[in-house]
Coordinates of C-alpha atoms in Angstrom, one line a residue:
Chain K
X1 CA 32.3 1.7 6.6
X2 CA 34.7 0.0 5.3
X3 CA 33.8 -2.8 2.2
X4 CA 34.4 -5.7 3.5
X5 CA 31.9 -5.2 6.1
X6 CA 29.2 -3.8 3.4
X7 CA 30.1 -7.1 1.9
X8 CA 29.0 -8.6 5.0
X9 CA 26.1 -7.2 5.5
X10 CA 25.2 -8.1 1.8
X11 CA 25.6 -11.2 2.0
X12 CA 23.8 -11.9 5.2
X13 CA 21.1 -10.1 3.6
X14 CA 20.6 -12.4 0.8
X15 CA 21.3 -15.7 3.1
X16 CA 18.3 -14.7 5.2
X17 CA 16.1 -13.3 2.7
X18 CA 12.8 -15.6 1.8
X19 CA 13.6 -17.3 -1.4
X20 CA 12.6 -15.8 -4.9
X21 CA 9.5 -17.9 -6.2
X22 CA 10.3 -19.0 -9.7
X23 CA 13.6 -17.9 -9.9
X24 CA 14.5 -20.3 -12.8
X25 CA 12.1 -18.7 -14.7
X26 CA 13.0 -15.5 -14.4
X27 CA 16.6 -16.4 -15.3
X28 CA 15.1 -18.0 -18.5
X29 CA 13.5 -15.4 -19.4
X30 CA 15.8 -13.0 -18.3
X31 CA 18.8 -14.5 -20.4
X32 CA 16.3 -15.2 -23.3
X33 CA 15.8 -11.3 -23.3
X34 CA 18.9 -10.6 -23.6
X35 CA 20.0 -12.4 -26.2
X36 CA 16.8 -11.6 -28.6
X37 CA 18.6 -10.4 -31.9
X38 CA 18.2 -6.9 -33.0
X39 CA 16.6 -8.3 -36.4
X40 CA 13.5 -9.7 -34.3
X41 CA 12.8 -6.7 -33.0
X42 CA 10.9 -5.2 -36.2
X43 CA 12.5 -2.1 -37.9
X44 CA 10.3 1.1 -37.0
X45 CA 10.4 1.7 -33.2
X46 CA 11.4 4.8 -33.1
X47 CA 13.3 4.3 -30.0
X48 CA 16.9 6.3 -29.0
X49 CA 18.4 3.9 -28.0
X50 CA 21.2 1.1 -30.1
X51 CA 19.6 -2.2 -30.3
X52 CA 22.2 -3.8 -28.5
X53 CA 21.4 -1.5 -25.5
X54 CA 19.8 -3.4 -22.9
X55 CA 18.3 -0.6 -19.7
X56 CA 16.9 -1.9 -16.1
X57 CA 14.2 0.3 -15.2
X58 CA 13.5 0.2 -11.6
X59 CA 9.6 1.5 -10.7
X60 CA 7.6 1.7 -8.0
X61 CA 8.1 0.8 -4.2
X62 CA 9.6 -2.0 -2.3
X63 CA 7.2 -3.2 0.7
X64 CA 8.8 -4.3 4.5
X65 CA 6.5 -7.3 6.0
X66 CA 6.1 -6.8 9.3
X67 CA 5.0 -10.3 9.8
X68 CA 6.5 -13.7 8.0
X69 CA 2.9 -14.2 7.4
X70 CA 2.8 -11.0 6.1
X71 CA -0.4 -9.0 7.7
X72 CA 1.3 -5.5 7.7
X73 CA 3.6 -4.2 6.1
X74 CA 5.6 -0.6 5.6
X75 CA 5.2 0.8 2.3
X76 CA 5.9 4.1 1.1
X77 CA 3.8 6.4 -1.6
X78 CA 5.4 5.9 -4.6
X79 CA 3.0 5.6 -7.9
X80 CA 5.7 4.0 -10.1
X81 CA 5.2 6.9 -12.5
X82 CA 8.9 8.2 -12.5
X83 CA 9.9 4.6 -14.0
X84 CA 6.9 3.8 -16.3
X85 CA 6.6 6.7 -17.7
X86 CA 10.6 6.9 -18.5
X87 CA 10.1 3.7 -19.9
X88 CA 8.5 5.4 -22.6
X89 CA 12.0 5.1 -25.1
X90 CA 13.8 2.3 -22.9
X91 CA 13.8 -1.3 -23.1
X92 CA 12.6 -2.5 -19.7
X93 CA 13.5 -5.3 -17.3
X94 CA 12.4 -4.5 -13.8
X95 CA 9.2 -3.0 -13.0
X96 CA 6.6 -3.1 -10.4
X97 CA 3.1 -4.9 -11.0
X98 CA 1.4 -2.0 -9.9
X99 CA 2.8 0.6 -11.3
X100 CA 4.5 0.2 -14.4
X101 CA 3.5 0.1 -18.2
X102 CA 4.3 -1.2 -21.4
X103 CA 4.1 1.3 -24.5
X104 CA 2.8 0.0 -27.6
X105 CA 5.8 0.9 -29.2
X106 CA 7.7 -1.5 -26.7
X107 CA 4.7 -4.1 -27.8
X108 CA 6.5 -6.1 -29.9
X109 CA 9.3 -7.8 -27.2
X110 CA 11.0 -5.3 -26.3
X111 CA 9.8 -5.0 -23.1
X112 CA 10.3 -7.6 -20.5
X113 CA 8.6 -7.0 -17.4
X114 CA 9.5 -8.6 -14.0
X115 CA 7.2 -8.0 -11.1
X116 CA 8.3 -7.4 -7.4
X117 CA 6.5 -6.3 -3.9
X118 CA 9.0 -7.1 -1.0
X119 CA 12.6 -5.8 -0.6
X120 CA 13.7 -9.2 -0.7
X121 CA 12.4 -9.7 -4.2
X122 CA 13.6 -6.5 -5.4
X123 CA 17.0 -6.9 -4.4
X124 CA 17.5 -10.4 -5.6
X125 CA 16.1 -9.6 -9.1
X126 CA 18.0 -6.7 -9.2
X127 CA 21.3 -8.9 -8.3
X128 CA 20.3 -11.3 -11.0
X129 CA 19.6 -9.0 -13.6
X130 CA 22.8 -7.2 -13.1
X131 CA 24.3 -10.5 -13.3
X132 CA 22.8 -11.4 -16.3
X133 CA 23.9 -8.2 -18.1
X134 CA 27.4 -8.2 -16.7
X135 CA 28.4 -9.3 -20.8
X136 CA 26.5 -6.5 -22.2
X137 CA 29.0 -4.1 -20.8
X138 CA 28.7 -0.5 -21.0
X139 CA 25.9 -1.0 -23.3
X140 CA 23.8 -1.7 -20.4
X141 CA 22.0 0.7 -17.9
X142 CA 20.5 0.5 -14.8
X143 CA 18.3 3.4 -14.2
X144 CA 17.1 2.8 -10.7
X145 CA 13.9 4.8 -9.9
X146 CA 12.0 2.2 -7.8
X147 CA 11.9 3.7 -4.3
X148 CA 13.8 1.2 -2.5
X149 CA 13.4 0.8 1.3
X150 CA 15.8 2.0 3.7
X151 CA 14.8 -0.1 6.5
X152 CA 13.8 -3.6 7.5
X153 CA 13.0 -6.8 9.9
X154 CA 15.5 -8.9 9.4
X155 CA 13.4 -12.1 8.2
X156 CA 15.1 -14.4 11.0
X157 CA 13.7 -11.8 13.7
X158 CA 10.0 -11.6 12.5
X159 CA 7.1 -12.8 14.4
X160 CA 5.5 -15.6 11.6
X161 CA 2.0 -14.9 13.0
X162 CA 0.1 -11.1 12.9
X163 CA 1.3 -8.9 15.8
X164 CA -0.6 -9.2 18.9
X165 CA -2.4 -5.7 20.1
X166 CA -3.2 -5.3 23.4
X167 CA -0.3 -5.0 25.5
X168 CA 0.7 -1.5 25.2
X169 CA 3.0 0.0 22.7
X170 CA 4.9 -1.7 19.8
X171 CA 8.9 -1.6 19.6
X172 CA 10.0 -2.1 16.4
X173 CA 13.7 -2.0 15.5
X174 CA 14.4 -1.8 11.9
X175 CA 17.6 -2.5 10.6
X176 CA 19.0 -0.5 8.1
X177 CA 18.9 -2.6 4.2
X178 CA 22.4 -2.3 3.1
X179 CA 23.4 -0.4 0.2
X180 CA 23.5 -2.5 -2.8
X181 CA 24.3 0.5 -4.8
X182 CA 27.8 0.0 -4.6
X183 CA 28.2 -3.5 -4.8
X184 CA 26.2 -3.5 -8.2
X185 CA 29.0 -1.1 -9.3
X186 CA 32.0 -2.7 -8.0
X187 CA 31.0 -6.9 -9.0
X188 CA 28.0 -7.3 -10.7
X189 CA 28.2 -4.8 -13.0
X190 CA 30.9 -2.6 -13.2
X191 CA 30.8 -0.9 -16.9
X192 CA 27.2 -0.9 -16.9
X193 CA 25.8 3.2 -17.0
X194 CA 24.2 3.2 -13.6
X195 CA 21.9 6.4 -12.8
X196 CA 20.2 6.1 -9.2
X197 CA 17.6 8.3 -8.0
X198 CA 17.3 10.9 -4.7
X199 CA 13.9 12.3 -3.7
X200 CA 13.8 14.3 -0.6
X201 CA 10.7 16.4 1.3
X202 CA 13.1 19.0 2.3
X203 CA 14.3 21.1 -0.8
X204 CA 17.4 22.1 1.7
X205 CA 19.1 19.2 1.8
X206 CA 18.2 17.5 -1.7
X207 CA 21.3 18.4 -3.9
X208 CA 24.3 17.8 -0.8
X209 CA 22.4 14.2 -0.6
X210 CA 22.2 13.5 -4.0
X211 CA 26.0 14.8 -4.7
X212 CA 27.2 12.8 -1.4
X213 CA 25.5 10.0 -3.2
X214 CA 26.9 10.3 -6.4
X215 CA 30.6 10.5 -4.9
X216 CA 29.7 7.2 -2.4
X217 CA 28.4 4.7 -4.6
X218 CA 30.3 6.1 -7.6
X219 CA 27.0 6.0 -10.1
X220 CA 27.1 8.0 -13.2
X221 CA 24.2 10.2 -12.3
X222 CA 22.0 11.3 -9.2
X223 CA 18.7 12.4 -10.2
X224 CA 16.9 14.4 -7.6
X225 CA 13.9 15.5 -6.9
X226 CA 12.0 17.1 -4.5
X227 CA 8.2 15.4 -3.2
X228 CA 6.5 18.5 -3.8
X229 CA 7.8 19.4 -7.4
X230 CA 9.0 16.2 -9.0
X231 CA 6.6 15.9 -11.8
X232 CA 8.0 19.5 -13.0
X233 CA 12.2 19.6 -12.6
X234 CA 14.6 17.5 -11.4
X235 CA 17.8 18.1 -11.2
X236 CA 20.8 15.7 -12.9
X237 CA 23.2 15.5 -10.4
X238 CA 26.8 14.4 -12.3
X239 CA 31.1 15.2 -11.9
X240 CA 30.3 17.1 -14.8
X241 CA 28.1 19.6 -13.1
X242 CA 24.1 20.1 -12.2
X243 CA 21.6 20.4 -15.0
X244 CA 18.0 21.3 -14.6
X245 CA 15.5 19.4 -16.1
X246 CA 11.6 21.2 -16.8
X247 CA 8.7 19.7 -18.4
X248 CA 7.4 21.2 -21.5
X249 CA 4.2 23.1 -21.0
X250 CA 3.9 24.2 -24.7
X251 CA 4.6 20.5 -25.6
X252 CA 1.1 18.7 -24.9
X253 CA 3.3 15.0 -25.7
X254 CA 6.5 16.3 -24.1
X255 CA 4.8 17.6 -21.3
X256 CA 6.0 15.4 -18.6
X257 CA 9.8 15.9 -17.4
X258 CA 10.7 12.4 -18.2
X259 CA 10.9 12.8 -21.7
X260 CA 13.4 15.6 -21.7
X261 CA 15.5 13.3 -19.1
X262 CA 15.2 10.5 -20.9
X263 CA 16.9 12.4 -23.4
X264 CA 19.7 13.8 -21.2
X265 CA 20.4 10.4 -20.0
X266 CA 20.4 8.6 -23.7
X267 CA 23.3 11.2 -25.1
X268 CA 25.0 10.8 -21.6
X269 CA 24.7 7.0 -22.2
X270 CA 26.0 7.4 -26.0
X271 CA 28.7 9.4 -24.8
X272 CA 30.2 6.6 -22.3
X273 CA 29.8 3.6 -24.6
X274 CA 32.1 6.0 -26.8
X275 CA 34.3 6.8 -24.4
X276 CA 34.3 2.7 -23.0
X277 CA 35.3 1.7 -26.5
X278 CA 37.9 4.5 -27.6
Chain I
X1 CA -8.8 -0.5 31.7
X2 CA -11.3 1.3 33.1
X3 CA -13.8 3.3 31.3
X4 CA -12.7 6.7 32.0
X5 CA -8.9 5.8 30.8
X6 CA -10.2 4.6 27.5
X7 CA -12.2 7.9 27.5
X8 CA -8.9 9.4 27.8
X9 CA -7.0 8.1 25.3
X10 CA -9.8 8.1 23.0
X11 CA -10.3 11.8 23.2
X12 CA -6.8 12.8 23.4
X13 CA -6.4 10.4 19.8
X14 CA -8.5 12.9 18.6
X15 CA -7.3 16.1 19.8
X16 CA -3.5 15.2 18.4
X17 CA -5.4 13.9 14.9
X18 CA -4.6 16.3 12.1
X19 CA -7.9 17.7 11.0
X20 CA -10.4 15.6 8.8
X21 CA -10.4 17.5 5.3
X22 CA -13.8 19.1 4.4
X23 CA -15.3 17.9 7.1
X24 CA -18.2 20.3 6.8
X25 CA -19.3 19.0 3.3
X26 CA -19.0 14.9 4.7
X27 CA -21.4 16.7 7.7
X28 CA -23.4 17.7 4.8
X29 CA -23.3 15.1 2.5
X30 CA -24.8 12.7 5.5
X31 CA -27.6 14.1 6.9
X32 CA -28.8 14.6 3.5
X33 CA -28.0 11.2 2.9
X34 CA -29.9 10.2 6.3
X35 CA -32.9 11.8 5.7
X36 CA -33.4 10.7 2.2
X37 CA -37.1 9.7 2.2
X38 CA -37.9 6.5 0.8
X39 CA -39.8 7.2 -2.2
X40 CA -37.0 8.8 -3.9
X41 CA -35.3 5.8 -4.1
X42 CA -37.5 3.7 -6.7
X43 CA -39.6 0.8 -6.2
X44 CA -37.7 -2.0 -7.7
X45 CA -34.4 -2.1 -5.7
X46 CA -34.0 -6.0 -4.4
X47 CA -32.5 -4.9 -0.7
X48 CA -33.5 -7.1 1.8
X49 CA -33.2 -3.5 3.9
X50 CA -36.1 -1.8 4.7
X51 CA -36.6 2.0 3.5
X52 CA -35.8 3.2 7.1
X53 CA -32.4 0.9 7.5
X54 CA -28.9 2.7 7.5
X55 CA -25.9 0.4 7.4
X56 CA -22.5 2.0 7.3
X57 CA -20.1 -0.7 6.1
X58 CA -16.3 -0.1 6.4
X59 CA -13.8 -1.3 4.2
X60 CA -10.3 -1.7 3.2
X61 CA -7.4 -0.9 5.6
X62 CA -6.2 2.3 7.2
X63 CA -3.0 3.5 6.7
X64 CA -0.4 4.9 9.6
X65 CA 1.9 7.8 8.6
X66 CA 5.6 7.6 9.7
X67 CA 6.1 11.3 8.6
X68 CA 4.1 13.8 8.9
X69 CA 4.9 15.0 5.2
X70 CA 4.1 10.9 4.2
X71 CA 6.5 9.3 2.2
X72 CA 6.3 6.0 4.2
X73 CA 3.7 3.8 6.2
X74 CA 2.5 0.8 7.6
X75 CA -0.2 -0.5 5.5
X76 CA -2.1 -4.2 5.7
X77 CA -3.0 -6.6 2.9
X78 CA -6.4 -5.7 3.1
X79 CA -8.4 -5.6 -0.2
X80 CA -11.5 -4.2 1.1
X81 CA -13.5 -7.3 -0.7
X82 CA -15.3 -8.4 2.3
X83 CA -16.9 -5.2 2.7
X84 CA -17.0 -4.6 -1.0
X85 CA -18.8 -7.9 -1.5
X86 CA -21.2 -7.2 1.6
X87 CA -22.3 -3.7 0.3
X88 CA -24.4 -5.8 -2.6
X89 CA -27.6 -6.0 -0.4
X90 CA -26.6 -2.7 2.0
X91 CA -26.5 0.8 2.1
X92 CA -23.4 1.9 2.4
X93 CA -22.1 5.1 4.6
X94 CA -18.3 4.2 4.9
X95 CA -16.0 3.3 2.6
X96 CA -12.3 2.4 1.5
X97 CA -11.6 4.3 -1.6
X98 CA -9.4 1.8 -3.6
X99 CA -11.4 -1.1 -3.1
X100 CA -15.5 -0.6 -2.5
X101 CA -17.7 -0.5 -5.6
X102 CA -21.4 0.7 -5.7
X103 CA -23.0 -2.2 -8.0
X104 CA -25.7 -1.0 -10.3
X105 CA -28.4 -2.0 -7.9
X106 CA -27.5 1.0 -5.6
X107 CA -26.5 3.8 -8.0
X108 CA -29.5 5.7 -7.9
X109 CA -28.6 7.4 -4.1
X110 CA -29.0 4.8 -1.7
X111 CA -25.0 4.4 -1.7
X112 CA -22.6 7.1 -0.1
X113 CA -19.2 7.0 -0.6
X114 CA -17.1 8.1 2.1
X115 CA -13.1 7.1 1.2
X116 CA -10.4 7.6 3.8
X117 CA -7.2 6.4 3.6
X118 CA -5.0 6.9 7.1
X119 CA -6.6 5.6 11.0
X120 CA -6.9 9.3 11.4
X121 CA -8.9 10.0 9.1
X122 CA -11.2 6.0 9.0
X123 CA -11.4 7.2 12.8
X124 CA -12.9 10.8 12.5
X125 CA -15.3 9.6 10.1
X126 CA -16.7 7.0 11.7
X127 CA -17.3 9.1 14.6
X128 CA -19.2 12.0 12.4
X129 CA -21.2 9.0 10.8
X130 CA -22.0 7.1 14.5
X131 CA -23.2 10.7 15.7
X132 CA -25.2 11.3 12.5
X133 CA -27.0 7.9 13.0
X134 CA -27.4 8.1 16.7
X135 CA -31.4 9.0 15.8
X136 CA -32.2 6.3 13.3
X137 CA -31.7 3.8 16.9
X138 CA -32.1 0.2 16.3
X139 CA -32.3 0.4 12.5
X140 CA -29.1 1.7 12.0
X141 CA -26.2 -1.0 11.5
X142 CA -22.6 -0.5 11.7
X143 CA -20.6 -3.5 9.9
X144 CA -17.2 -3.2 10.6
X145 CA -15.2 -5.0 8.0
X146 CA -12.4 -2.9 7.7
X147 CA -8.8 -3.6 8.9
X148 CA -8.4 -1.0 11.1
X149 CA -4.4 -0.3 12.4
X150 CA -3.8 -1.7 15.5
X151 CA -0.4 0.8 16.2
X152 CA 0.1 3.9 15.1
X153 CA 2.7 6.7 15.5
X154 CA 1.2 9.5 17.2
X155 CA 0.9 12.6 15.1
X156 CA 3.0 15.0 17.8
X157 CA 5.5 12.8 18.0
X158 CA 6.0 12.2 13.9
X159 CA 9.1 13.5 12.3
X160 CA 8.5 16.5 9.9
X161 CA 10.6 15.0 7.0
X162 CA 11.7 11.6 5.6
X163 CA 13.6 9.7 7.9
X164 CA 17.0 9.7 7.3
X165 CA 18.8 6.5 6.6
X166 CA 22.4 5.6 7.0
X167 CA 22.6 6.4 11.0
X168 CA 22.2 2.7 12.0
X169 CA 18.8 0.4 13.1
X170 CA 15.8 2.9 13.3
X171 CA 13.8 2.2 16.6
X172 CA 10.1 3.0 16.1
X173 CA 7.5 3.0 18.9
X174 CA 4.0 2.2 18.2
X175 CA 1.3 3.4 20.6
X176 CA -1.6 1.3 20.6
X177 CA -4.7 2.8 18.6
X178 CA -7.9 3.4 21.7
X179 CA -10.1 0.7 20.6
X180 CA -13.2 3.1 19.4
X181 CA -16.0 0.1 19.8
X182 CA -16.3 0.5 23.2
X183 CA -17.4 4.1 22.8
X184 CA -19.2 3.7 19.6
X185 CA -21.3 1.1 21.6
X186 CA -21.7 3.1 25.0
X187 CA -21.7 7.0 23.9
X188 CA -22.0 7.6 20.1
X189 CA -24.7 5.4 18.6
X190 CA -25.9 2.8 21.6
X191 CA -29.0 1.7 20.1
X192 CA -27.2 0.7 16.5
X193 CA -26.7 -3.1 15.7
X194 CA -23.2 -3.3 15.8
X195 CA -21.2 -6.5 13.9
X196 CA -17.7 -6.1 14.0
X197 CA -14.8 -8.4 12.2
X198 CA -12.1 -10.9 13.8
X199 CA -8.7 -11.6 11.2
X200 CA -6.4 -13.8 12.2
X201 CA -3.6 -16.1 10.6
X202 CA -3.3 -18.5 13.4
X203 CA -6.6 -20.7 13.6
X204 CA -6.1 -22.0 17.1
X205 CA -6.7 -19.1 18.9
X206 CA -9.3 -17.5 16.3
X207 CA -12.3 -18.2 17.9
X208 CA -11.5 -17.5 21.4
X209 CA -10.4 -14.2 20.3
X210 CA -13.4 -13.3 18.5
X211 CA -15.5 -14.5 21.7
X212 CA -13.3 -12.2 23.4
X213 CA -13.9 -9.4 21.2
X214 CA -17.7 -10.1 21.3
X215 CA -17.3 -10.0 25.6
X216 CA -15.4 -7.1 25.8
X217 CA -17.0 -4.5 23.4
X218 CA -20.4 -5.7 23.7
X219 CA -21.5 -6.1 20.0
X220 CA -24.3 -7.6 18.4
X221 CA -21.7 -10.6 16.3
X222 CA -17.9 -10.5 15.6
X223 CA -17.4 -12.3 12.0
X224 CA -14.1 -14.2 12.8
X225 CA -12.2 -15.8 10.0
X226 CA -8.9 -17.0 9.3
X227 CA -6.2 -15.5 6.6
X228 CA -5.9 -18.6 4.5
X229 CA -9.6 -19.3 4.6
X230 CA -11.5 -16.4 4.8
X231 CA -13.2 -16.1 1.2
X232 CA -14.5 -20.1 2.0
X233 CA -15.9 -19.6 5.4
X234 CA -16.4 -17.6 8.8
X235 CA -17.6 -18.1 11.7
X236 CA -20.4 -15.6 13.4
X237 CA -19.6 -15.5 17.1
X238 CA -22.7 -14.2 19.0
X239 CA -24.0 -15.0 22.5
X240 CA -26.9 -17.1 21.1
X241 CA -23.7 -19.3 20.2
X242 CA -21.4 -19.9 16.7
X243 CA -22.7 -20.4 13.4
X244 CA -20.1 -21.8 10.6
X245 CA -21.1 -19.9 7.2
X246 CA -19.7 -21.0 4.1
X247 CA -19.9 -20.2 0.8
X248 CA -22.0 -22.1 -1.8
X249 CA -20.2 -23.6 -4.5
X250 CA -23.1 -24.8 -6.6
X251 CA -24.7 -21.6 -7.1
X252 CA -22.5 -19.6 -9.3
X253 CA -24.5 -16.3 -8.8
X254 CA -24.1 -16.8 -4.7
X255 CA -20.6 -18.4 -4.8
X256 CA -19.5 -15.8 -2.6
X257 CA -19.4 -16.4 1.5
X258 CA -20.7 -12.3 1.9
X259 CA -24.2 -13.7 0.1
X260 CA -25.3 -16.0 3.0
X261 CA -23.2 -14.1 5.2
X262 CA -25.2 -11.0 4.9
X263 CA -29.0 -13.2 4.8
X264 CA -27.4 -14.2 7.8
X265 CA -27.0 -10.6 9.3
X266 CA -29.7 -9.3 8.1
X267 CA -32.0 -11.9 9.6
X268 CA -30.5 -10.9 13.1
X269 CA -30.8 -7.4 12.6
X270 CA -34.8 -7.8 11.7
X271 CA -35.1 -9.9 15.1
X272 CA -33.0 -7.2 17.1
X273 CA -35.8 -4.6 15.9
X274 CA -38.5 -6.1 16.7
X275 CA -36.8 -6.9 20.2
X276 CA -36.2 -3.5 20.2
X277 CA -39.8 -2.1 19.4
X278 CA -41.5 -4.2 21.9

């Protein structure tokens, strides 16, 4: 598809999507984030990361009403674990309600969180936080784990009230959300670190999906992971080869595979603000 | 429809269902339940239930896979507070995990949980419980305040993996779910009062719905409310006529619309025994 057309299909996206509530707010506070000074931030975190680093963590699922006055809707399992309990050493701007947590050591304003349920909010938080942190260069990192939807009613051909039963079957045709992936890399933020996420049911496919998804939206990273074994190894997808990341049994605080990711991802990070600035 | 087609599709629903899990031990767990004899549940309990009442109260929403290995689903906005609130004064068979609570008042084993979480599951149960209760006749009530899935995707004809995105608009169909109050009425517990629950987010066609509801499955009341109104007021829809019940805001303890709701139901459900016994 050529990009003009995933343009397109962006842009009609956001012209028919429900507005954001609040969104003044949230660029308020988003921008007032942002700017906090590393001195305010107190001196003994003992965080990885530079103080002038500023990470999106994306958590939990995105919901698809089914109804403008949404009734049902298609969710999908995700616990927001992956993302809240990466956020452990990162300083946080999305997150979902439900899912995500904010460490005591990221008490002290650190963390900003920013909740979201539809795929409508998601993706327009998402566009203005990469908008917002379009300055902060490559010393800004999106590390999307939220499970985004792949499909969706177009708001404009949603029944407003609940779906009537009783005259036979339902045909709903959902139309595929477009990639914002690569538009985040190509305009709104294009030196940020950008590490998106791949989990699969079927262990055969996993790493070809997550490598074709590394070379089509040109991220840094693919982590993937399979349903079944994703709280004990993923796999770090990159052009410099596939790593394999275990949990820590002996490690009763390490023991959950975030922490050695986290860690991967932090020196990969270091490595490309050096390489940005040489 | 006739009869014999609902039979049908009712029992071919539950021949494609994937299996209830430990349904030997739920079989246990409620007959035990059932023949608890009243002194074993204390003297100072404050039901307005006699010792010989069962009510199975459902609650929550049901969830319907789009996998078979379940990454996504249609879910509702259902709480499970209406059922939740209306267990206070009821024993409870049936419930929704996330969202029914067993207040103090019922802790010493005149509450059984039962969680569920998918229609195939909310749908096996109830019939094990409607069977179980078929003896207990007039004094057994079924209060159906959950918000059971109207469509669902038919187990056989579920993919086996996540659907794959990126091949265009995704065309789901939806067969309807066999409406099981007919059956609970007719064949599985005929002689239980049976209240069931209307939803709806247009009021205009609210209470002819819930009229219709009451016609065509032949229970005891249908509760109808509306979305935007429903923890102020709802209507009981009956053939002795409609009764508006609201909640009352001057009593802080009772400022809840389930209180008077369920003095309400419980007042028709003494009459219907003595009806019954006489």
């Amino acid at each position: 598809m050529s990009s003009e057309v995933v343009e397109d299909e962006i842009s009609s996206f956001f012209e028919s999507s429900p507005p954001l509530k609040n969104m003044d707010g949230i660029i308020k506070k988003l921008n007032r984030f942002i700017k906090l000074n590393s001195s305010s931030r107190g001196e003994n975190h003992q965080s990885d990361w530079r103080e002038e680093d500023r990470v999106c963590v994306t958590s939990g699922g995105t919901t698809v009403p089914l109804e403008q006055r949404c009734v049902r809707y298609i969710d999908n399992f995700s616990s927001g674990n992956r993302g809240a309990a990466s956020t452990d050493s990162c300083i946080t701007f999305g997150s979902c309600e439900t899912s995500c947590y904010g460490p005591p050591s990221l008490a002290d304003g650190r963390l900003l969180k920013l909740p979201f349920s539809t795929i409508y909010e998601y993706l327009q938080m998402l566009r203005l936080i990469a908008t917002a942190l379009k300055d902060v260069g490559s010393c800004s990192m999106f590390y999307l784990a939220a499970a985004v939807s792949d499909f969706y009613v177009p708001w404009e051909s949603m029944t407003e009230h609940k779906i009537e039963s009783g005259s036979g079957p339902l045909d709903i045709r959902l139309a595929q959300v477009p990639k914002m992936l690569s538009i985040l890399r190509s305009n709104w933020a294009p030196n940020a670190f950008c590490i998106s996420f791949k989990l699969e049911t079927d262990s055969k496919i996993l790493i070809e999906k997550a490598t074709k998804a590394l070379q089509k939206y040109k991220v840094h990273a693919v982590v993937a992971s399979e349903l079944s074994t994703r709280k004990e190894e993923v796999v770090v997808v990159s052009s410099s080869g596939n790593v394999v990341v275990r949990r820590d049994c002996d490690k009763p605080d390490e023991s959950i595979v975030e922490y050695n990711l986290i860690r991967l991802i932090v020196d990969r990070h270091s490595t490309y603000i050096k390489e940005s600035h040489s």
